[in-house]
Coordinates of C-alpha atoms in Angstrom, one line a residue:
M1 CA 124.3 113.9 143.0
E2 CA 127.7 114.2 141.2
I3 CA 126.8 111.6 138.7
L4 CA 123.6 113.4 137.8
L5 CA 125.5 116.7 137.4
I6 CA 128.1 114.9 135.1
I7 CA 125.2 113.2 132.9
R8 CA 123.6 116.6 132.8
F9 CA 127.0 118.4 131.7
C10 CA 127.5 115.6 129.1
C11 CA 124.0 116.1 127.6
N12 CA 124.5 119.8 127.3
C13 CA 128.0 119.3 125.7
T14 CA 126.3 117.1 123.2
Y15 CA 123.6 119.4 122.4
A16 CA 125.8 122.5 122.1
L17 CA 128.7 120.6 120.3
L18 CA 127.0 118.1 118.1
Y19 CA 123.2 118.7 117.7
K20 CA 123.1 122.7 117.8
P21 CA 125.5 123.2 115.0
I22 CA 123.8 120.9 112.5
D23 CA 120.3 122.3 113.6
R24 CA 121.6 125.9 112.9
V25 CA 122.7 124.5 109.2
T26 CA 119.3 123.0 108.8
R27 CA 117.6 126.4 109.8
S28 CA 120.0 128.2 107.5
T29 CA 119.2 125.9 104.6
L30 CA 115.5 126.5 105.1
V31 CA 116.1 130.4 105.2
L32 CA 118.4 130.2 102.0
H33 CA 115.6 128.2 100.2
D34 CA 112.9 131.0 101.2
L35 CA 115.2 133.8 100.2
L36 CA 116.0 132.2 96.8
K37 CA 112.1 132.0 96.3
H38 CA 111.7 135.8 96.8
T39 CA 114.9 136.9 95.1
P40 CA 114.4 138.0 91.4
V41 CA 116.7 135.6 89.0
D42 CA 118.6 138.6 87.5
H43 CA 119.3 139.9 91.1
P44 CA 123.2 140.2 91.6
D45 CA 122.8 138.2 95.0
Y46 CA 121.0 135.2 93.3
P47 CA 123.8 133.2 92.0
L48 CA 125.6 133.7 95.5
L49 CA 122.5 132.5 97.4
Q50 CA 122.3 129.5 95.0
D51 CA 126.1 128.5 95.8
A52 CA 125.4 129.1 99.6
L53 CA 122.2 126.7 99.4
R54 CA 124.2 124.1 97.3
I55 CA 127.0 124.0 100.0
S56 CA 124.5 123.7 102.8
Q57 CA 122.7 120.7 101.1
N58 CA 125.9 119.2 100.4
F59 CA 126.8 119.2 103.8
L60 CA 123.5 117.9 105.3
S61 CA 123.7 115.1 102.8
S62 CA 127.2 114.1 104.0
I63 CA 125.9 114.0 107.4
N64 CA 123.1 111.8 106.4
E65 CA 125.3 109.5 104.6
D66 CA 127.3 109.1 107.7
I67 CA 124.3 108.4 109.8
D68 CA 122.7 105.9 107.2
P69 CA 125.2 102.9 107.6
R70 CA 124.1 102.6 111.5
R71 CA 120.3 103.0 110.6
T72 CA 120.4 100.3 107.5
A73 CA 122.3 97.5 109.0
V74 CA 120.9 94.0 110.0
T75 CA 123.1 91.6 112.4
T76 CA 123.1 88.1 111.0
P77 CA 122.9 84.9 113.4
K78 CA 126.8 84.8 113.2
G79 CA 127.1 88.3 114.3
E80 CA 128.0 89.9 111.0
T81 CA 126.8 93.3 109.9
R82 CA 125.1 93.4 106.7
Q83 CA 124.1 97.1 105.6
L84 CA 121.4 97.8 103.2
V85 CA 123.0 99.9 100.5
K86 CA 120.0 100.5 97.9
D87 CA 116.4 99.2 97.6
G88 CA 113.6 100.1 95.0
F89 CA 110.7 98.8 93.0
L90 CA 111.6 97.0 89.8
V91 CA 109.7 95.0 87.1
E92 CA 111.0 91.5 86.9
V93 CA 110.1 89.1 84.0
S94 CA 109.1 85.7 85.6
E95 CA 107.6 83.0 83.6
S96 CA 107.0 85.3 80.8
S97 CA 105.1 87.7 82.8
R98 CA 105.7 91.0 84.5
K99 CA 105.8 91.1 88.3
L100 CA 106.6 94.1 90.4
R101 CA 109.3 93.3 93.0
H102 CA 111.2 95.1 95.9
V103 CA 114.7 94.6 95.2
F104 CA 117.2 95.0 98.2
L105 CA 120.9 95.7 97.6
F106 CA 123.0 94.8 100.6
T107 CA 126.7 95.0 101.2
D108 CA 127.3 91.2 100.1
V109 CA 124.0 90.1 98.5
L110 CA 121.0 91.1 96.2
L111 CA 117.4 90.0 97.4
C112 CA 114.5 90.2 95.4
A113 CA 111.4 90.1 97.4
K114 CA 107.6 90.5 97.1
L115 CA 105.4 92.2 99.8
K116 CA 103.1 89.5 101.2
K117 CA 99.4 89.9 101.4
T118 CA 98.3 90.1 105.1
S119 CA 94.9 90.6 106.7
A120 CA 94.0 93.9 108.5
G121 CA 95.7 94.4 111.6
K122 CA 98.7 92.4 110.9
H123 CA 102.4 93.6 110.1
Q124 CA 103.2 93.5 106.8
Q125 CA 106.2 91.2 105.6
Y126 CA 108.1 90.3 102.7
D127 CA 108.4 87.0 100.8
C128 CA 112.1 86.3 99.3
K129 CA 111.7 85.1 95.7
W130 CA 115.4 84.7 95.2
Y131 CA 118.8 86.0 96.1
I132 CA 122.6 86.1 94.8
P133 CA 125.7 86.5 96.7
L134 CA 127.4 89.6 95.0
A135 CA 130.3 87.2 94.8
D136 CA 128.3 85.0 92.5
L137 CA 126.7 87.8 90.5
V138 CA 127.8 88.8 87.0
F139 CA 126.4 91.1 84.2
P140 CA 125.9 88.9 81.0
S141 CA 127.4 90.5 77.8
P142 CA 125.0 91.2 74.9
E143 CA 126.2 88.2 73.1
E144 CA 125.5 86.0 76.2
S145 CA 121.9 87.5 76.7
E146 CA 120.9 86.4 73.1
A147 CA 119.5 83.2 74.5
S148 CA 117.7 84.9 77.2
P149 CA 113.6 85.0 76.4
Q150 CA 112.7 88.3 74.7
V151 CA 109.8 90.4 76.2
H152 CA 107.3 91.8 73.6
P153 CA 106.6 95.6 74.5
F154 CA 103.1 96.4 75.8
P155 CA 101.1 97.9 73.0
D156 CA 101.4 101.6 72.9
H157 CA 97.7 102.4 72.4
E158 CA 96.9 100.5 75.8
L159 CA 99.5 102.4 77.6
E160 CA 98.0 105.8 76.2
D161 CA 94.6 104.5 77.3
M162 CA 95.9 103.9 80.7
K163 CA 97.1 107.7 80.8
M164 CA 93.9 108.8 79.6
K165 CA 92.0 106.9 82.4
I166 CA 94.2 108.2 84.9
S167 CA 94.0 111.7 84.0
A168 CA 90.3 111.5 83.8
L169 CA 90.1 110.0 87.2
K170 CA 92.4 112.8 88.5
S171 CA 90.1 115.3 87.3
E172 CA 87.0 113.5 88.8
I173 CA 88.9 113.6 92.2
Q174 CA 89.6 117.2 91.9
K175 CA 86.0 117.9 91.1
E176 CA 84.8 115.9 94.0
K177 CA 87.2 117.8 96.5
A178 CA 86.3 121.2 95.0
N179 CA 82.6 120.2 95.5
K180 CA 83.3 118.8 98.9
G181 CA 82.1 115.4 97.9
Q182 CA 81.9 112.5 100.2
S183 CA 85.3 110.8 101.5
R184 CA 83.9 107.3 100.2
A185 CA 83.6 108.5 96.6
I186 CA 86.9 110.0 96.5
E187 CA 88.5 106.9 98.0
R188 CA 86.6 104.7 95.3
L189 CA 88.2 107.0 92.7
K190 CA 91.5 106.9 94.2
K191 CA 91.5 103.1 94.2
K192 CA 90.7 103.1 90.5
M193 CA 93.4 105.5 89.7
F194 CA 96.0 103.4 91.7
E195 CA 94.9 100.4 89.9
N196 CA 95.6 102.1 86.7
E197 CA 98.7 103.8 87.6
F198 CA 100.0 100.4 88.8
L199 CA 99.3 98.7 85.6
L200 CA 101.0 101.5 83.6
L201 CA 104.2 101.2 86.0
L202 CA 104.2 97.5 85.4
N203 CA 103.8 97.6 81.7
S204 CA 105.7 100.5 80.5
P205 CA 109.2 99.5 81.2
T206 CA 111.1 98.3 78.1
I207 CA 114.9 98.7 78.8
P208 CA 116.4 95.2 79.8
F209 CA 118.6 95.0 82.9
R210 CA 120.0 91.3 83.3
I211 CA 121.8 89.8 85.9
H212 CA 123.3 86.2 86.2
N213 CA 124.2 83.8 89.0
R214 CA 127.6 82.3 88.0
N215 CA 126.1 79.1 89.6
G216 CA 123.3 78.8 87.2
K217 CA 120.0 81.0 87.1
S218 CA 119.7 84.4 85.1
Y219 CA 117.1 87.0 85.8
L220 CA 115.7 89.8 83.8
F221 CA 114.3 93.2 85.1
L222 CA 112.8 96.0 82.9
L223 CA 113.5 99.4 83.6
S224 CA 112.0 102.8 82.1
S225 CA 115.4 104.8 82.4
D226 CA 119.0 104.1 81.3
Y227 CA 119.8 106.3 84.2
E228 CA 118.2 103.8 86.7
R229 CA 119.9 100.8 85.0
S230 CA 123.2 102.5 85.3
E231 CA 122.4 103.4 89.1
W232 CA 121.9 99.5 90.0
R233 CA 124.6 98.5 87.9
E234 CA 127.2 100.8 89.4
A235 CA 126.0 100.3 93.0
I236 CA 126.7 96.6 92.5
Q237 CA 130.0 96.9 90.9
K238 CA 131.3 99.2 93.7
L239 CA 130.4 96.6 96.3
Q240 CA 132.1 93.9 94.0
K241 CA 135.5 95.7 94.5
K242 CA 135.7 94.5 97.9
D243 CA 136.9 91.1 99.0
L244 CA 133.6 89.2 98.9
Q245 CA 133.2 85.6 99.4
A246 CA 130.6 83.2 98.2
F247 CA 128.0 81.7 100.4
V248 CA 124.8 80.0 100.8
L249 CA 122.1 81.5 103.3
S250 CA 120.6 78.7 105.9
S251 CA 116.7 79.1 106.0
V252 CA 117.1 80.8 109.5
E253 CA 119.5 83.6 107.8
L254 CA 117.3 84.1 105.0
Q255 CA 114.3 84.5 107.3
V256 CA 116.3 87.1 109.5
L257 CA 117.5 88.9 106.4
T258 CA 113.7 89.0 104.7
G259 CA 112.4 89.9 108.0
S260 CA 114.7 93.0 108.1
C261 CA 113.6 94.3 104.9
F262 CA 110.5 96.0 106.0
K263 CA 112.1 97.9 108.7
L264 CA 115.4 98.9 106.6
R265 CA 113.7 99.8 103.4
T266 CA 114.2 103.3 102.3
V267 CA 111.4 103.3 99.4
H268 CA 108.1 102.8 101.1
N269 CA 105.7 103.3 98.3
I270 CA 105.5 102.6 94.5
P271 CA 106.1 105.7 92.5
V272 CA 102.7 106.6 91.5
T273 CA 100.7 109.8 92.1
S274 CA 97.9 108.3 94.0
N275 CA 100.5 107.8 96.9
K276 CA 101.4 111.4 97.1
D277 CA 100.0 113.8 99.7
D278 CA 97.4 116.4 98.9
D279 CA 100.0 119.1 99.7
E280 CA 102.7 117.7 97.3
S281 CA 103.4 119.4 94.2
P282 CA 101.6 118.0 91.1
G283 CA 104.5 118.6 88.8
L284 CA 104.9 120.9 85.9
Y285 CA 102.7 120.7 82.8
G286 CA 103.9 122.6 79.5
F287 CA 107.1 122.9 77.9
L288 CA 110.6 122.9 79.2
H289 CA 113.4 124.8 77.0
V290 CA 116.8 123.3 77.9
I291 CA 120.0 124.3 76.2
V292 CA 122.9 122.1 76.7
H293 CA 125.9 124.3 76.4
S294 CA 129.1 122.1 77.0
A295 CA 130.9 119.7 79.2
K296 CA 134.2 119.4 80.7
G297 CA 136.4 117.3 83.0
F298 CA 136.9 114.2 80.7
K299 CA 140.3 112.5 81.1
Q300 CA 140.6 111.7 77.4
S301 CA 139.2 112.4 73.9
A302 CA 136.0 110.6 73.2
N303 CA 132.8 111.0 70.8
L304 CA 130.6 112.4 73.2
Y305 CA 126.6 113.2 73.5
C306 CA 124.0 113.9 76.1
T307 CA 120.5 112.7 76.6
L308 CA 117.6 114.4 78.5
E309 CA 115.0 112.6 80.5
V310 CA 111.9 113.8 82.4
D311 CA 109.6 112.0 84.7
S312 CA 105.9 111.3 83.6
F313 CA 103.2 109.1 85.4
G314 CA 105.8 107.8 87.8
Y315 CA 108.5 106.8 85.4
F316 CA 111.2 108.5 83.4
V317 CA 111.2 109.0 79.4
S318 CA 113.9 109.9 77.3
K319 CA 112.9 113.2 75.6
A320 CA 116.1 114.6 73.6
K321 CA 119.4 113.9 72.3
T322 CA 122.5 116.3 71.4
R323 CA 124.6 115.7 68.4
V324 CA 127.6 113.4 68.9
F325 CA 130.9 115.9 69.4
R326 CA 133.8 113.7 68.0
D327 CA 137.1 113.3 69.4
T328 CA 137.2 116.1 72.2
T329 CA 137.5 116.3 75.9
E330 CA 135.4 119.5 76.1
P331 CA 132.3 119.2 73.9
K332 CA 130.5 122.3 73.1
W333 CA 127.0 121.6 71.8
D334 CA 125.0 124.8 72.5
E335 CA 121.9 122.9 71.5
E336 CA 118.4 124.1 72.4
F337 CA 115.3 121.6 73.0
E338 CA 111.7 122.0 73.6
I339 CA 110.5 119.1 75.9
E340 CA 106.8 118.6 76.8
L341 CA 106.1 118.0 80.7
E342 CA 103.4 115.7 81.8
G343 CA 103.4 116.5 85.5
S344 CA 107.1 116.5 85.7
Q345 CA 109.3 117.1 88.7
S346 CA 112.8 116.2 87.6
L347 CA 115.1 116.5 84.8
R348 CA 118.1 113.9 84.2
I349 CA 121.1 114.6 82.0
L350 CA 123.0 111.5 80.8
C351 CA 126.5 111.9 79.2
Y352 CA 127.4 109.0 76.8
E353 CA 130.6 108.1 74.6
K354 CA 129.4 106.9 71.4
C355 CA 130.4 103.5 70.4
Y356 CA 130.9 102.8 66.8
D357 CA 132.0 99.1 67.1
K358 CA 128.9 97.1 65.3
T359 CA 130.0 93.9 67.1
K360 CA 129.0 95.5 70.5
V361 CA 125.2 95.5 69.5
N362 CA 122.5 95.1 72.2
K363 CA 120.3 92.2 70.8
D364 CA 117.4 93.5 72.8
N365 CA 116.7 96.7 70.6
N366 CA 119.3 96.3 67.9
E367 CA 121.1 99.5 69.1
I368 CA 124.8 99.9 69.8
V369 CA 125.5 99.9 73.4
D370 CA 127.0 103.5 74.5
K371 CA 129.0 103.9 77.7
I372 CA 127.6 106.4 80.1
M373 CA 130.4 108.6 81.3
G374 CA 128.3 110.6 83.8
K375 CA 124.7 111.2 85.1
G376 CA 122.9 113.9 87.0
Q377 CA 119.5 114.8 88.1
I378 CA 117.8 118.2 89.3
Q379 CA 114.5 119.0 90.8
L380 CA 112.3 121.1 88.6
D381 CA 111.5 123.7 91.3
P382 CA 108.4 126.0 89.8
Q383 CA 109.9 128.9 91.7
T384 CA 113.2 128.7 89.7
V385 CA 112.0 127.5 86.1
E386 CA 108.8 129.4 85.8
T387 CA 110.4 132.7 84.9
K388 CA 110.8 134.5 81.5
N389 CA 114.5 134.5 81.7
W390 CA 116.8 131.7 81.1
H391 CA 118.1 130.0 84.3
T392 CA 121.8 128.6 83.9
D393 CA 123.3 126.0 86.1
V394 CA 125.8 123.3 86.1
I395 CA 125.2 119.6 87.0
E396 CA 128.2 117.6 88.3
M397 CA 128.5 113.9 87.5
N398 CA 131.5 111.6 88.2
G399 CA 133.8 114.5 87.9
I400 CA 132.2 115.7 84.8
K401 CA 130.5 119.1 84.8
V402 CA 127.7 119.9 82.2
E403 CA 126.4 123.3 81.9
F404 CA 123.0 123.9 80.7
S405 CA 120.2 126.6 80.7
M406 CA 116.5 126.2 81.0
K407 CA 113.1 128.1 81.2
F408 CA 109.5 126.9 81.4
T409 CA 106.5 128.0 79.6
S410 CA 103.0 127.0 80.9
R411 CA 101.0 124.8 78.5
D412 CA 98.2 127.5 77.9
M413 CA 101.0 130.0 77.0
S414 CA 102.9 127.7 74.7
L415 CA 100.0 126.6 72.6
K416 CA 98.7 129.8 71.5
R417 CA 98.2 130.3 67.6
T418 CA 99.6 133.6 66.6
P419 CA 99.1 134.8 63.2
S420 CA 102.1 136.0 61.4
K421 CA 102.3 139.9 60.9
K422 CA 104.2 139.2 57.5
Q423 CA 102.1 137.3 54.9
T424 CA 105.0 136.8 52.6
G425 CA 106.5 133.8 54.6
V426 CA 104.8 130.4 55.4
F427 CA 104.9 130.1 59.2
G428 CA 101.8 131.6 60.9
V429 CA 100.2 132.1 57.5
K430 CA 96.9 130.4 56.4
I431 CA 97.4 127.5 54.3
S432 CA 95.1 128.7 51.4
V433 CA 97.1 131.9 51.0
V434 CA 100.3 129.7 51.0
T435 CA 99.1 127.3 48.5
K436 CA 97.6 129.9 46.2
R437 CA 100.9 132.0 46.2
E438 CA 103.0 128.8 45.6
R439 CA 100.4 127.4 43.1
S440 CA 100.4 124.0 44.8
K441 CA 98.0 121.7 46.3
V442 CA 100.3 121.1 49.3
P443 CA 102.6 123.6 50.8
Y444 CA 106.2 123.3 49.6
I445 CA 107.4 123.0 53.3
V446 CA 105.2 120.1 53.8
R447 CA 106.4 118.1 50.7
Q448 CA 110.0 118.9 51.5
C449 CA 110.2 117.8 55.1
V450 CA 108.0 114.5 54.3
E451 CA 110.3 113.8 51.4
E452 CA 113.5 114.1 53.6
V453 CA 111.8 112.2 56.7
E454 CA 111.0 109.4 54.3
K455 CA 114.3 109.3 52.5
R456 CA 116.7 109.2 55.7
G457 CA 114.5 109.3 58.8
I458 CA 111.9 106.7 58.4
E459 CA 113.7 104.2 60.4
E460 CA 114.9 106.8 63.0
V461 CA 113.9 105.6 66.5
G462 CA 111.4 108.0 67.9
I463 CA 111.0 110.1 64.8
Y464 CA 108.5 112.9 65.6
R465 CA 108.6 112.1 69.3
I466 CA 112.2 113.0 70.0
S467 CA 112.9 116.6 70.0
G468 CA 115.1 118.3 67.5
V469 CA 117.7 120.8 68.3
A470 CA 115.4 124.3 68.5
T471 CA 118.0 126.3 67.1
D472 CA 118.3 124.0 64.0
I473 CA 114.4 124.1 63.7
Q474 CA 114.5 128.1 64.0
A475 CA 117.1 128.2 61.1
L476 CA 115.0 126.0 58.9
K477 CA 111.8 128.3 59.7
A478 CA 113.8 131.4 58.8
V479 CA 115.1 129.7 55.3
F480 CA 111.4 128.6 54.6
D481 CA 109.9 131.9 55.5
A482 CA 112.4 133.7 53.0
N483 CA 112.2 131.1 50.4
N484 CA 115.9 130.8 50.2
K485 CA 117.5 129.1 47.2
D486 CA 119.8 127.0 49.7
I487 CA 116.6 125.1 51.3
L488 CA 117.4 121.8 49.7
L489 CA 121.0 121.9 50.5
M490 CA 120.1 122.9 54.3
L491 CA 117.6 120.2 54.5
S492 CA 120.0 117.5 53.3
D493 CA 122.7 118.5 55.9
M494 CA 120.3 118.9 58.7
D495 CA 119.7 116.5 61.6
I496 CA 116.5 114.6 60.6
N497 CA 114.9 115.3 64.2
A498 CA 115.1 119.1 63.3
I499 CA 113.2 118.4 60.1
A500 CA 110.6 116.6 61.6
G501 CA 110.3 119.4 64.2
T502 CA 110.1 121.9 61.8
L503 CA 107.1 120.0 60.1
K504 CA 105.3 120.0 63.5
L505 CA 106.1 123.6 64.2
Y506 CA 104.6 124.8 60.9
F507 CA 101.2 122.8 61.6
R508 CA 101.3 124.2 65.3
E509 CA 101.8 128.0 64.1
L510 CA 99.0 127.9 61.5
P511 CA 96.7 130.7 62.5
E512 CA 94.1 128.3 62.6
P513 CA 94.1 124.4 62.8
L514 CA 94.7 122.4 59.8
L515 CA 91.0 120.8 60.4
T516 CA 89.7 124.1 61.0
D517 CA 88.2 126.2 64.1
R518 CA 84.5 126.0 62.4
L519 CA 84.5 122.2 62.5
Y520 CA 86.3 121.6 65.9
P521 CA 83.1 121.0 67.8
A522 CA 81.7 118.7 65.0
F523 CA 84.8 116.7 65.2
M524 CA 84.5 116.4 69.0
E525 CA 80.9 115.2 68.9
G526 CA 81.7 113.0 65.8
I527 CA 84.5 111.1 67.4
A528 CA 82.1 110.5 70.5
L529 CA 79.3 108.6 68.5
S530 CA 79.0 105.0 69.6
D531 CA 77.2 103.7 66.3
P532 CA 80.1 102.9 63.7
A533 CA 78.1 103.5 60.6
A534 CA 76.9 106.9 62.1
K535 CA 80.5 107.7 63.0
E536 CA 81.9 106.7 59.6
N537 CA 79.4 108.9 57.9
C538 CA 80.0 111.9 60.1
M539 CA 83.8 111.6 60.0
M540 CA 83.9 111.3 56.3
H541 CA 81.4 114.1 55.7
L542 CA 83.5 116.5 58.1
L543 CA 86.6 115.8 55.8
R544 CA 84.3 116.5 52.7
T545 CA 83.7 119.8 54.4
L546 CA 87.1 121.0 54.6
P547 CA 88.5 123.5 52.3
D548 CA 90.6 121.8 49.5
P549 CA 94.0 123.1 50.5
N550 CA 93.2 121.8 54.1
L551 CA 91.8 118.4 52.9
I552 CA 94.5 117.8 50.5
T553 CA 97.2 118.6 52.7
F554 CA 95.7 116.5 55.6
L555 CA 95.4 113.2 53.4
F556 CA 99.0 113.9 52.2
L557 CA 100.2 113.9 55.7
L558 CA 97.8 111.0 56.7
E559 CA 99.4 108.7 54.3
H560 CA 102.8 109.9 55.2
L561 CA 102.3 109.0 58.9
K562 CA 101.0 105.5 57.8
R563 CA 104.1 104.9 56.1
V564 CA 106.2 106.0 59.3
A565 CA 104.0 103.6 61.4
E566 CA 104.6 100.6 59.0
K567 CA 108.3 100.9 60.2
E568 CA 107.4 100.7 63.8
P569 CA 109.3 97.5 64.7
I570 CA 112.4 99.7 64.0
N571 CA 111.3 103.3 64.7
K572 CA 109.1 102.4 67.6
M573 CA 106.6 104.9 66.3
S574 CA 103.0 103.2 66.2
L575 CA 99.8 105.0 64.7
H576 CA 98.8 105.8 68.5
N577 CA 102.1 107.3 69.0
L578 CA 101.8 109.6 66.1
A579 CA 98.2 110.5 66.7
T580 CA 99.5 111.5 70.2
V581 CA 102.2 113.7 68.5
F582 CA 100.1 115.1 65.8
G583 CA 96.4 115.1 67.1
P584 CA 96.5 118.4 69.3
T585 CA 98.7 120.1 66.5
L586 CA 96.3 119.4 63.8
L587 CA 93.1 120.0 65.8
R588 CA 93.8 122.4 68.8
P589 CA 91.6 125.6 68.1
S590 CA 93.1 129.0 67.6
E591 CA 93.4 131.2 70.7
V592 CA 90.1 133.1 70.0
E593 CA 88.1 129.9 69.5
S594 CA 89.8 127.9 72.1
K595 CA 88.5 129.8 75.2
A596 CA 85.4 127.6 75.5
H597 CA 87.6 124.6 75.0
L598 CA 90.6 125.3 77.3
T599 CA 91.2 123.1 80.3
S600 CA 93.4 123.4 83.3
A601 CA 97.0 123.6 82.3
A602 CA 97.7 121.1 85.1
D603 CA 96.0 118.2 83.1
I604 CA 97.8 117.6 79.7
W605 CA 95.5 114.4 79.1
S606 CA 92.4 116.7 79.3
H607 CA 89.2 115.4 77.8
D608 CA 89.8 117.5 74.7
V609 CA 93.3 116.4 74.2
M610 CA 92.1 112.7 74.4
A611 CA 89.4 113.4 71.9
Q612 CA 92.0 115.3 69.4
V613 CA 94.2 112.1 69.5
Q614 CA 91.4 110.0 68.9
V615 CA 90.1 111.9 65.8
L616 CA 93.4 111.7 64.1
L617 CA 93.8 108.0 65.1
Y618 CA 90.5 107.3 63.5
Y619 CA 91.8 108.6 60.1
L620 CA 95.1 106.8 60.6
Q621 CA 93.5 103.5 61.1
H622 CA 90.9 103.9 58.2
P623 CA 91.5 102.4 54.9
P624 CA 93.0 104.9 52.5
I625 CA 90.9 108.1 51.7
S626 CA 91.0 109.3 48.1
F627 CA 90.2 113.1 47.6
A628 CA 88.6 112.3 44.4
E629 CA 86.2 109.7 46.1
L630 CA 85.4 112.2 49.0
K631 CA 84.2 114.8 46.3
R632 CA 82.5 112.2 44.0
N633 CA 80.5 111.0 47.2
T634 CA 77.7 113.8 47.5
L635 CA 76.1 111.9 50.4
Y636 CA 74.8 114.6 52.7
F637 CA 75.2 114.1 56.5
S638 CA 74.7 117.0 58.9
T639 CA 77.3 118.0 61.1
D640 CA 74.8 118.8 63.8
V641 CA 75.5 115.2 65.4

């Protein structure tokens, strides 16, 4: 009886002293989260609630970190404890083909595995492809990696086609659910969607991550993000600081270790949307405005810049880059970027030190390897970012603090075409009015931006895809609107991505699209024609139907984009990439006309957007089109296709 009383007393003490306080913090964290949701951003208590939530979350994270080692350890046949530190899905290049692997980093060994195919009812198991003791693992330098096999990137247009298929399947699934369709039909669609998402995840990564076993073989992974590559490298290097010994696993030891992977793994599913539960957030679709203000915490002066990444279709993409702030410990960029989101849930900020030593060149992409000084990630909480006001925050990374602000604009709000109230400028003014006033065939702003891009930006990686600094773009907009005499001087000094962004903004803010509202339905029907001859006749006739200023400007831009694509091996911008950037900008109907064409803001790759991309791609892939020839050719073809 006394023993029972003692046990009960111990249990009560454990509950009161250990479990209850942590449970109270957990519940308080949930309450704080709810309070934040319902507190206006401009309320004086909002920053205090944010701080309280951050402290609670950090405390719970530290508790989880202390618990993790006991949950993620395996005992070897020799009685040693081997702890799982990190695991995840990576794309390995093996025998010149891409393979999706599950990689496990233990305290003393890196193991690459593949999930075995098992029949129904049997437990899933991993098959070890290879392993490297961390004592034998080295990272080859760029010079040493020169002899490694080069991997050609997957064609951009095929990746974009996969995205379109995924979005179309997603829409079909949503329709089936809305109409309470059969579960079998929904499962079939989900299976198709998973297959396409898997192919996209397998073929989209391009950033090489090479590791070498000092006893012989090298291995190559392809990652989608420099952030991810840095995480793996840092985790391995941290473990290598310990006194590690080289070893060879016996077949029994390897079997035990591989067998433990299934129970110990922390990443259970490949990161695709078809693996998400129905109640999980679909992410944000629209435009995220981010201002990177400043950074501090650097121990010595350096040439510093930041890049911004967001997730899209299960992997991360670099979207923006600040200018390099030279020789400083406290860079102050104050640069604003507009980033397009495609179901995004996270924003990553990476801080780099620029390397100007041309001997340290990455042979894989011909770019200088810059050192990552710090990196951080935040969740894009719709409740926080979907406000009219800027939300300012600080992200901490390796002792460095980066201050930034952000606000989100939904897709339907950000794509409205609003005519300018002033007809004296060029933005928001009909193209026919501008060309008549200027007595030109192509607006001056288009000619100057194109000339500058071709002069010094045609080989810029990601030209027209990488966001320019929003404040620079607005400054250029104001100068062009005012017809300032200093335009040429300003253009010559301006960052090339800002100039490219100004050209895109000009076409986006036209009161009606360059290819006109009236012809939009005909373009949509024409591109859908299956007969090549009928499609050719229709698409050429539609061009002839355009007003002369619109047609001449379109043909001028078309030839420019073709010249940009000729430099694809250097700038990474294919015809398909350029069509994706400019298609919706040149075709999207104005607000009044678009009501019949607007699709869900939660589906950026809607049927209309796909068709807009395909229209521009058709003309980009077409042999040179002459204005004079189009006008000479009087063949009539009805637009009623």
